[in-house]
RNA sequence: GCGCCCAUAGCUCAGUUGGAUAGAGUGACGGACUACGAAUCCGUAGGUCGCAGGUUCGAAUCCUGCUGGGCGCGCCA
């Protein structure tokens, strides 16, 4: 719809220039938007305001010229009025809205798809938790955000790869092994010392029991036993992480491993590439990279005095490889506490002439958990945290995923477990799901009354005439462009707001029928009922498609 | 000390990327089912968009400075 209006305005401007109604000029950037006040019509444009300076005429006068010369031979528009300081407000003919609905509904699951991202090949890396413990709430937020973003991107025609980077090399895994070993020894000798920086969670004891049951650790040297605990502990934890994510409906395409970068030698190889460009140097017995040449505060160590590579080294290698793999864009979802790493990562990429735009880092703020009116402090090291698994058992995947996307990712999120657990209107997910279930229920009623729910229907304009009905159609029709906005802005939370608004409009519409029986969807008039059922079909379709993108179920009854 | 992020109704947060009279949810109060699902709807109340300047036709949105909060500044990951 907006695109048709845009084309109409283009030809109108051309006409104005030819007729001399406006002085020929470069058309400045202007916007066509959906006003938030319905009195301002279906669409509004600031075109005349932006033309004012180059035309050297008052904006309202320009707007009037445009309206008078409108090129609308087919009667697409019902009204076009100059308003305020020079806005032009448009109302599109009801017939056009009804046609849009007729075209949308037969698309079913495909409604919302577009090709705006065609040609783009995007790698989205998210969660990427260390396999040293179970996933917790913060990981869940990243998983919900990343997965929904990927679903929306795919829907908009982007080619997307979902990737999990496993930090399975280095010190943390060693500490995990030592922690498991210590718990194992403590079974016999309660006084056996626990490592200073060890993992204190109860799951470490479970790991110790499990590993001891499958392998006789006492037959190994202490060093070998610790190494075994580290390797097996990592495997088991990774398995649990994968299970959790599967249950959370977050299927990854690629599991990328840090230790593989070491094993295959590709880390060294990639760093040689950086060296070849002249951005590495030795100082104080360590190897440094000149990130300060590209806006970082200072240079960074990538190989320590003791010969070990830093975490940053493998991260550089990993990201350069992402680029080599041919992606046109990379998106990382990181905890906000890592924001300091963004400049250095971009600087490292810049050593290979990779634009900072190529990598988008989405920083997610912390999740604060509240239970019984108190904040539950979480610490992985201290072993006190609520796992994603526990939360899924208690609350359910639908509610968790939805709630995680009710706020901008850059805004801290308070997760009130008592509230999310409640299966009532306190919980926003049920509001949307209920609208879907309610429509399904109406369909059952309609079929029982001998009516069919049409999948295709035209000539709706003589039946769908209520302001509420046209508002619903308009809301349905913006769904594809709303998804495009989300893909462009990387802000999936807009989807929950959109769906909540759509559900609200439907509930409001439904309630008209409780006052005036003529406004019910199923009425005595079969033709009218069919048209209204068709509209309901469209609403149901958009809710179902939207919820699918959120990874939330669309129940037929509740 | 330096850097990034945030500040909007009592509370939790949106705000279409610079548009018109700033909106939802929740809490408070008052209403609507013998009729398609009341997990719903309608109404009332609630605001100096942290403060002060600046940019322009126009600012919650962009720039500067302040105040208050979160996070980060390691040869840890």
XYZ file of C-alpha atoms (C1' of nucleotides) in Angstrom:
635
model
C 0.000 0.000 0.000
C 2.712 2.414 0.990
C 4.614 1.547 -2.156
C 1.604 2.307 -4.324
C 1.203 5.663 -2.616
C 4.868 6.340 -3.175
C 4.517 5.657 -6.892
C 1.450 7.859 -7.015
C 3.334 10.727 -5.399
C 6.246 10.295 -7.779
C 4.064 10.708 -10.824
C 2.225 13.567 -9.155
C 5.489 15.432 -8.626
C 6.472 14.861 -12.225
C 3.107 16.215 -13.275
C 3.572 19.277 -11.048
C 6.954 19.997 -12.554
C 5.611 19.692 -16.092
C 2.592 21.860 -15.377
C 4.665 24.466 -13.627
C 2.780 24.032 -10.369
C 6.167 23.490 -8.760
C 9.592 24.665 -9.826
C 11.582 21.671 -11.060
C 14.097 20.583 -8.463
C 15.792 17.665 -6.828
C 13.221 15.925 -4.643
C 14.566 15.777 -1.093
C 14.257 12.733 1.136
C 10.797 12.551 2.602
C 8.803 9.965 4.481
C 5.409 8.360 4.213
C 4.280 7.152 7.582
C 1.290 5.711 9.324
C 0.133 8.443 11.725
C -0.557 7.430 15.290
C -3.653 9.591 15.345
C -6.361 7.977 13.178
C -7.805 11.427 12.469
C -4.723 12.036 10.367
C -5.713 9.369 7.911
C -4.085 6.134 6.862
C -0.873 7.653 5.646
C 0.792 11.006 6.010
C 3.737 12.595 4.281
C 6.017 15.488 5.085
C 6.829 15.954 1.382
C 5.702 19.571 1.229
C 7.638 20.435 4.391
C 10.845 19.100 2.929
C 10.253 20.948 -0.354
C 9.704 24.296 1.340
C 13.265 25.550 1.329
C 14.090 24.733 -2.286
C 10.708 25.986 -3.561
C 10.969 29.121 -1.440
C 7.265 28.889 -0.735
C 5.268 28.171 2.412
C 4.827 24.431 2.965
C 1.044 24.583 3.116
C 0.923 26.276 -0.289
C 3.138 23.569 -1.769
C 1.015 20.885 -0.194
C -2.063 22.432 -1.770
C -0.428 22.383 -5.224
C 0.419 18.733 -4.789
C -3.098 17.827 -3.683
C -4.644 19.746 -6.573
C -2.451 17.954 -9.100
C -2.779 14.481 -7.641
C -2.343 11.807 -10.311
C -4.868 9.262 -9.147
C -6.830 8.079 -12.183
C -7.951 4.833 -10.559
C -9.354 6.370 -7.418
C -6.851 4.727 -5.120
C -7.298 7.536 -2.648
C -10.492 8.499 -0.944
C -9.205 11.783 0.459
C -6.031 13.826 0.493
C -5.928 16.818 2.798
C -3.438 19.409 3.824
C -3.068 19.548 7.582
C -1.028 21.176 10.308
C 2.114 22.946 9.135
C 1.932 21.285 5.715
C 1.458 17.578 6.093
C -0.646 15.783 3.529
C -2.933 13.180 5.024
C -4.293 10.408 2.844
C -7.167 8.038 3.232
C -7.037 5.045 0.936
C -10.350 3.831 -0.487
C -11.945 1.037 1.540
C -12.152 -1.065 -1.619
C -8.349 -1.057 -1.822
C -7.966 -2.250 1.749
C -10.414 -5.048 1.142
C -8.517 -6.093 -1.969
C -5.320 -6.168 0.047
C -6.967 -8.533 2.516
C -8.243 -10.735 -0.306
C -4.706 -11.046 -1.593
C -3.079 -11.569 1.800
C -5.131 -14.385 3.298
C -4.517 -17.014 0.584
C -0.780 -16.683 1.234
C -1.216 -18.397 4.607
C 2.141 -19.283 6.199
C 3.960 -17.309 3.522
C 2.269 -14.033 4.423
C 4.952 -11.712 5.735
C 7.738 -12.981 3.546
C 9.659 -10.548 1.440
C 12.864 -10.384 -0.526
C 14.333 -7.237 1.009
C 17.311 -9.210 2.238
C 17.989 -11.089 -0.943
C 21.677 -11.279 -1.710
C 22.569 -10.845 1.938
C 24.320 -13.722 3.615
C 24.316 -13.212 7.360
C 26.080 -15.051 10.141
C 24.430 -14.623 13.514
C 26.488 -15.801 16.446
C 24.756 -15.997 19.791
C 24.599 -17.712 23.176
C 28.179 -19.015 22.790
C 28.281 -20.027 26.438
C 31.344 -21.650 27.949
C 30.639 -25.351 28.381
C 31.604 -25.096 32.031
C 28.102 -24.975 33.418
C 24.424 -25.032 32.557
C 22.693 -22.271 30.652
C 21.074 -19.654 32.823
C 18.596 -16.850 32.343
C 20.985 -14.495 30.613
C 21.759 -17.120 28.002
C 18.044 -17.617 27.547
C 17.571 -13.969 26.708
C 20.341 -14.118 24.133
C 18.922 -17.326 22.706
C 15.396 -15.934 22.380
C 16.631 -12.689 20.872
C 19.036 -14.310 18.427
C 16.702 -17.031 17.315
C 13.795 -14.697 16.668
C 16.037 -12.260 14.862
C 17.229 -15.093 12.631
C 13.699 -16.238 11.931
C 12.697 -12.711 10.959
C 15.763 -12.242 8.794
C 15.069 -15.501 6.952
C 11.482 -14.451 6.504
C 12.688 -11.237 4.870
C 14.813 -13.080 2.371
C 18.182 -12.996 4.075
C 20.264 -16.145 3.977
C 21.046 -16.807 7.612
C 23.370 -19.105 9.513
C 22.867 -19.519 13.261
C 26.109 -20.248 14.950
C 27.226 -21.154 18.456
C 30.890 -20.547 19.243
C 32.128 -22.968 21.858
C 34.812 -21.541 24.141
C 36.287 -24.926 24.814
C 39.973 -24.045 24.948
C 41.931 -22.444 27.692
C 41.840 -21.916 31.374
C 38.159 -22.210 32.162
C 37.999 -25.779 30.955
C 41.068 -26.628 32.989
C 39.412 -25.170 36.063
C 36.290 -27.186 35.336
C 38.416 -30.346 35.239
C 40.060 -29.460 38.534
C 36.707 -28.712 40.121
C 35.281 -32.061 39.042
C 38.405 -33.848 40.226
C 38.224 -32.144 43.600
C 34.574 -33.129 44.049
C 35.510 -36.688 43.141
C 38.282 -36.795 45.722
C 36.041 -35.246 48.329
C 33.771 -38.289 48.140
C 36.510 -40.201 49.945
C 38.278 -37.343 51.639
C 35.996 -34.446 52.626
C 39.019 -32.343 53.472
C 40.438 -32.441 49.954
C 41.050 -28.831 48.861
C 38.752 -27.241 46.320
C 40.427 -25.017 43.711
C 40.499 -21.309 44.444
C 38.595 -20.237 41.346
C 36.652 -23.454 41.000
C 33.044 -23.907 39.957
C 30.929 -24.372 43.047
C 27.649 -25.366 41.469
C 25.962 -28.611 42.471
C 26.173 -29.788 38.866
C 29.929 -30.263 39.305
C 29.274 -33.010 41.807
C 26.861 -34.636 39.359
C 29.566 -34.523 36.723
C 32.061 -36.103 39.111
C 29.680 -38.944 39.914
C 28.844 -39.542 36.296
C 32.450 -39.524 35.114
C 33.587 -41.726 37.998
C 30.862 -44.212 37.123
C 32.098 -44.626 33.566
C 35.857 -44.426 34.167
C 38.116 -45.597 36.974
C 39.739 -42.272 37.754
C 41.919 -43.773 40.457
C 43.759 -45.780 37.814
C 44.979 -42.588 36.205
C 47.693 -40.225 37.314
C 46.332 -37.068 38.917
C 47.203 -34.985 35.881
C 45.630 -37.478 33.502
C 42.535 -37.749 35.668
C 42.103 -33.971 35.761
C 42.523 -33.798 31.999
C 39.976 -36.540 31.587
C 37.533 -34.760 33.894
C 38.022 -31.584 31.901
C 37.421 -33.295 28.565
C 34.447 -35.368 29.659
C 32.980 -32.585 31.778
C 33.078 -30.312 28.777
C 31.440 -32.943 26.566
C 28.659 -33.623 29.017
C 27.976 -29.938 29.636
C 27.932 -29.228 25.924
C 25.461 -32.056 25.469
C 23.210 -30.544 28.109
C 23.496 -27.113 26.551
C 22.452 -28.557 23.215
C 19.514 -30.358 24.816
C 18.410 -27.178 26.592
C 18.566 -25.137 23.426
C 16.655 -27.766 21.499
C 13.950 -27.717 24.128
C 14.000 -23.907 23.993
C 13.327 -24.229 20.241
C 16.630 -22.724 19.216
C 18.180 -24.939 16.571
C 21.712 -23.922 15.629
C 23.113 -24.584 12.169
C 26.782 -24.586 13.092
C 28.627 -25.395 16.307
C 31.991 -23.763 15.965
C 34.750 -24.791 18.316
C 37.562 -22.670 19.659
C 39.781 -25.676 20.295
C 39.366 -26.689 16.672
C 40.996 -23.407 15.702
C 44.028 -24.536 17.677
C 43.961 -28.175 16.612
C 43.778 -27.522 12.897
C 46.417 -24.807 13.050
C 44.080 -22.322 11.486
C 44.539 -19.953 14.394
C 48.246 -19.602 13.720
C 47.607 -19.474 10.028
C 45.110 -16.655 10.358
C 47.404 -14.729 12.655
C 50.169 -15.074 10.082
C 47.857 -13.193 7.771
C 47.726 -10.369 10.284
C 51.490 -10.499 10.639
C 51.843 -10.321 6.859
C 49.917 -7.068 6.881
C 52.405 -5.689 9.376
C 50.139 -5.376 12.373
C 51.946 -7.705 14.776
C 54.998 -6.949 16.862
C 56.927 -8.373 19.811
C 57.316 -6.449 23.037
C 58.238 -7.519 26.567
C 58.306 -11.122 25.457
C 54.719 -11.036 24.230
C 53.094 -10.724 20.823
C 50.928 -7.669 20.243
C 48.470 -6.480 17.631
C 48.249 -2.844 16.599
C 44.566 -2.303 17.220
C 45.295 1.277 18.275
C 45.870 2.068 14.599
C 42.136 1.573 14.145
C 40.550 3.393 17.020
C 41.180 1.037 19.923
C 42.491 2.641 23.125
C 45.692 0.674 23.013
C 47.366 -2.303 21.430
C 46.430 -5.752 22.680
C 48.396 -8.837 23.614
C 47.530 -11.897 21.600
C 50.277 -14.245 22.799
C 51.377 -14.003 26.389
C 54.892 -14.165 27.768
C 54.269 -17.776 28.734
C 53.574 -18.695 25.124
C 49.813 -19.146 25.511
C 47.477 -17.314 23.202
C 44.927 -14.997 24.745
C 41.211 -15.370 24.301
C 41.369 -12.376 21.995
C 43.738 -14.224 19.643
C 41.294 -16.994 18.902
C 38.488 -14.497 18.655
C 40.370 -12.583 15.987
C 41.010 -15.778 14.076
C 37.400 -16.797 14.432
C 36.046 -13.508 13.149
C 38.458 -13.241 10.264
C 37.351 -16.705 9.269
C 33.740 -15.655 9.436
C 34.591 -13.059 6.833
C 36.560 -15.513 4.723
C 33.550 -17.789 4.716
C 31.862 -15.234 2.514
C 29.234 -13.673 4.729
C 28.146 -10.202 3.694
C 27.341 -9.363 7.284
C 28.014 -10.716 10.757
C 25.909 -10.158 13.852
C 27.131 -10.992 17.343
C 24.961 -11.043 20.399
C 27.042 -10.352 23.484
C 26.374 -9.586 27.106
C 26.616 -5.862 27.734
C 29.533 -6.465 30.069
C 31.590 -7.224 26.952
C 30.979 -3.863 25.325
C 34.596 -2.903 25.844
C 35.611 -5.588 23.342
C 33.694 -4.156 20.442
C 36.247 -1.511 19.414
C 39.157 -3.926 19.570
C 37.300 -6.564 17.591
C 36.427 -4.072 14.884
C 40.005 -2.850 14.911
C 41.268 -6.383 14.414
C 38.944 -6.785 11.450
C 40.165 -3.464 10.082
C 43.647 -4.934 9.695
C 42.089 -6.857 6.812
C 40.216 -3.864 5.429
C 36.952 -5.171 6.797
C 34.531 -2.326 7.421
C 33.249 -1.788 10.954
C 29.762 -1.935 9.456
C 30.296 -5.547 8.493
C 30.063 -6.631 12.116
C 27.069 -5.592 14.216
C 27.331 -6.311 17.890
C 24.054 -6.407 19.771
C 24.654 -5.946 23.476
C 22.084 -7.417 25.807
C 21.656 -6.052 29.279
C 21.445 -8.247 32.310
C 18.383 -10.159 33.359
C 17.430 -9.616 36.964
C 15.453 -12.410 38.471
C 12.802 -11.649 41.040
C 11.062 -14.162 43.195
C 8.645 -13.462 46.049
C 9.437 -9.771 45.818
C 13.177 -10.251 46.243
C 15.965 -10.130 43.729
C 17.699 -13.487 43.279
C 21.389 -12.801 42.865
C 23.123 -15.053 40.426
C 26.712 -16.113 40.100
C 28.005 -18.995 38.041
C 31.214 -19.253 40.013
C 29.440 -19.348 43.340
C 26.994 -21.800 41.884
C 23.872 -19.877 42.731
C 21.737 -19.281 39.701
C 18.493 -20.329 38.142
C 19.081 -22.443 35.095
C 17.201 -22.142 31.871
C 16.168 -25.754 32.336
C 14.541 -25.091 35.693
C 12.770 -22.108 34.280
C 11.452 -24.055 31.289
C 10.084 -26.690 33.665
C 8.421 -24.139 35.890
C 7.248 -21.516 33.448
C 7.161 -23.031 30.000
C 8.984 -22.076 26.835
C 6.206 -19.908 25.370
C 6.100 -17.506 28.282
C 9.872 -17.253 28.639
C 10.499 -16.534 24.987
C 7.728 -13.993 24.768
C 8.704 -12.145 27.927
C 12.334 -11.952 26.857
C 11.204 -10.074 23.782
C 8.969 -7.554 25.498
C 11.840 -5.150 26.004
C 14.577 -3.658 23.907
C 17.686 -5.793 24.223
C 19.633 -2.807 25.468
C 17.275 -2.339 28.368
C 17.756 -4.302 31.594
C 15.022 -6.859 32.086
C 13.346 -7.733 35.346
C 12.091 -11.259 35.165
C 9.493 -11.797 37.852
C 9.192 -15.535 38.119
C 5.933 -15.450 40.083
C 4.274 -13.333 37.471
C 5.497 -15.203 34.419
C 4.472 -18.460 36.046
C 0.895 -17.295 36.436
C -1.320 -18.557 33.684
C -3.540 -15.507 33.619
C -3.811 -12.078 32.161
C -0.775 -10.912 34.105
C 1.151 -12.699 31.434
C 1.301 -10.939 28.071
C 1.845 -14.107 26.066
C -1.618 -15.391 26.933
C -3.227 -12.221 25.708
C -1.967 -12.900 22.193
C -2.470 -16.639 22.345
C -5.984 -16.124 23.622
C -6.883 -14.061 20.580
C -5.751 -16.949 18.397
C -7.629 -19.538 20.427
C -10.697 -17.351 20.456
C -10.754 -17.127 16.670
C -10.343 -20.888 16.436
C -13.266 -21.239 18.768
C -15.404 -18.969 16.616
C -14.501 -21.068 13.595
C -15.656 -24.198 15.386
C -18.918 -22.474 16.212
C -19.333 -21.261 12.643
C -18.732 -24.682 11.150
C -21.169 -26.209 13.591
C -23.694 -23.703 12.282
C -23.035 -24.892 8.753
C -20.845 -22.013 7.647
C -17.540 -22.544 5.898
C -14.545 -20.407 6.783
C -13.309 -19.164 3.423
C -9.663 -19.274 2.421
C -10.333 -17.049 -0.550
C -12.915 -14.333 -0.839
C -13.334 -11.169 -2.864
C -15.745 -8.259 -3.032
C -15.514 -7.684 0.685
C -16.084 -3.957 0.556
C -19.842 -4.124 0.810
C -19.597 -6.175 4.013
C -16.514 -5.023 5.894
C -17.507 -1.465 6.585
C -17.071 -0.969 10.329
C -14.243 1.325 11.320
C -12.903 -1.469 13.572
C -12.860 -3.867 10.633
C -10.964 -1.526 8.378
C -8.513 -0.783 11.177
C -7.884 -4.509 11.529
C -7.301 -4.889 7.808
C -4.827 -2.030 7.872
C -3.023 -3.627 10.762
C -2.828 -6.939 8.924
C -1.496 -5.233 5.854
C 1.483 -3.635 7.599
C 2.769 -6.982 8.898
C 5.315 -7.554 6.083
C 6.765 -4.071 6.327
C 6.874 -4.360 10.104
C 9.046 -7.430 9.715
C 11.284 -5.538 7.316
C 11.676 -2.804 9.936
C 12.688 -5.398 12.487
C 15.224 -6.946 10.145
C 16.711 -3.572 9.321
C 16.832 -2.218 12.857
C 17.694 -5.537 14.537
C 14.946 -4.990 17.082
C 12.860 -8.150 17.419
C 11.002 -6.849 20.459
C 8.829 -4.823 18.122
C 7.173 -8.030 17.097
C 5.673 -8.684 20.531
C 4.335 -5.143 20.609
C 2.843 -5.472 17.172
C 1.142 -8.749 18.048
C -0.160 -7.364 21.311
C -1.693 -4.418 19.453
C -3.221 -6.679 16.856
C -4.675 -8.921 19.537
C -6.036 -5.870 21.355
C -7.765 -4.631 18.209
C -9.299 -8.018 17.702
C -10.515 -8.343 21.288
C -12.053 -4.900 21.021
C -13.770 -5.857 17.773
C -15.008 -9.095 19.266
C -16.506 -7.277 22.209
C -18.638 -5.126 19.923
C -20.676 -8.244 19.416
C -21.414 -8.572 23.104
C -23.245 -5.241 22.964
C -24.802 -5.361 19.520
C -25.589 -8.740 18.089
C -25.467 -7.366 14.538
C -21.749 -6.813 15.077
C -20.999 -10.414 15.866
C -18.782 -12.305 13.486
C -21.300 -15.072 13.049
C -24.632 -13.417 12.301
C -27.896 -14.347 10.638
C -26.584 -13.047 7.324
C -24.419 -15.787 5.715
C -22.611 -13.437 3.285
C -21.770 -10.976 5.998
C -20.638 -13.804 8.258
C -18.396 -15.188 5.554
C -16.726 -11.827 5.049
C -16.146 -11.430 8.778
C -14.858 -14.977 9.105
C -12.465 -14.183 6.286
C -11.210 -11.170 8.194
C -10.802 -13.334 11.304
C -8.896 -15.793 9.150
C -6.469 -13.014 8.275
C -5.982 -12.044 11.912
C -5.445 -15.640 12.923
C -2.936 -16.055 10.115
C -0.867 -13.051 11.168
C -0.920 -14.010 14.845
C 0.155 -17.547 13.990
C 2.914 -16.346 11.669
C 4.088 -13.790 14.188
C 4.122 -16.250 17.060
C 6.001 -18.741 14.912
C 8.719 -16.119 14.390
C 8.836 -15.703 18.164
C 9.112 -19.445 18.657
C 5.840 -19.400 20.586
C 2.968 -21.797 19.993
C -0.407 -20.673 18.661
C -2.930 -22.842 20.543
C -6.332 -23.712 19.096
C -7.773 -23.696 22.578
C -6.484 -22.842 26.011
C 40.180 9.421 35.961
C 38.727 7.631 30.684
C 35.061 5.020 27.549
C 30.141 2.753 26.378
C 24.897 2.391 27.749
C 20.636 4.211 30.277
C 17.093 8.159 32.585
C 9.492 8.779 29.699
C 2.729 8.043 34.308
C 3.101 5.346 41.398
C 5.705 0.579 39.154
C 7.561 -2.130 34.490
C 8.346 -0.331 29.714
C 6.976 1.212 24.238
C 7.452 5.413 21.149
C 7.187 3.785 13.493
C 14.716 6.349 13.632
C 13.304 14.372 13.426
C 6.752 14.954 12.930
C 0.924 16.867 14.498
C -2.658 16.640 21.198
C 3.830 11.560 24.211
C 1.196 5.780 24.436
C 0.429 0.504 26.401
C 0.624 -2.969 30.510
C 0.283 -3.144 35.685
C -1.504 -0.983 40.248
C -6.093 2.385 42.140
C -11.316 3.590 41.348
C -16.083 2.799 38.487
C -18.752 -0.029 34.808
C -20.077 -4.464 30.750
C -21.841 -11.715 30.107
C -29.544 -15.657 30.174
C -26.001 -14.230 22.971
C -19.601 -16.088 18.673
C -14.551 -18.089 25.049
C -15.027 -12.323 30.873
C -7.596 -15.502 30.002
C -11.946 -10.252 27.249
C -13.891 -5.161 26.843
C -15.288 0.186 28.210
C -14.549 4.518 31.348
C -11.872 7.686 35.199
C -7.231 9.098 37.419
C -2.027 9.610 36.633
C 3.498 13.679 32.734
C 8.036 20.086 33.280
C 9.954 12.915 28.627
C 16.453 13.737 34.775
C 18.347 19.373 34.445
C 20.225 23.544 31.346
C 21.475 25.324 26.741
C 21.944 24.552 21.223
C 20.630 22.900 15.977
C 15.250 24.135 12.648
C 9.419 25.015 10.083
C 9.256 21.050 14.244
C 13.101 17.603 19.467
C 11.360 12.266 24.119
C 14.387 11.420 19.543
C 20.243 14.918 16.979
C 24.790 18.154 19.430
C 27.237 20.208 24.037
C 27.497 20.609 29.326
C 25.763 19.041 34.112
C 23.142 15.512 37.744
C 22.063 10.516 38.939
C 22.499 5.063 37.893
C 24.537 0.389 35.244
C 28.810 -1.722 32.910
C 33.758 -1.826 31.161
C 38.915 -0.211 31.328
C 44.206 -7.515 32.559
C 50.049 -10.815 29.280
C 41.545 -13.315 32.648
C 37.740 -15.606 29.716
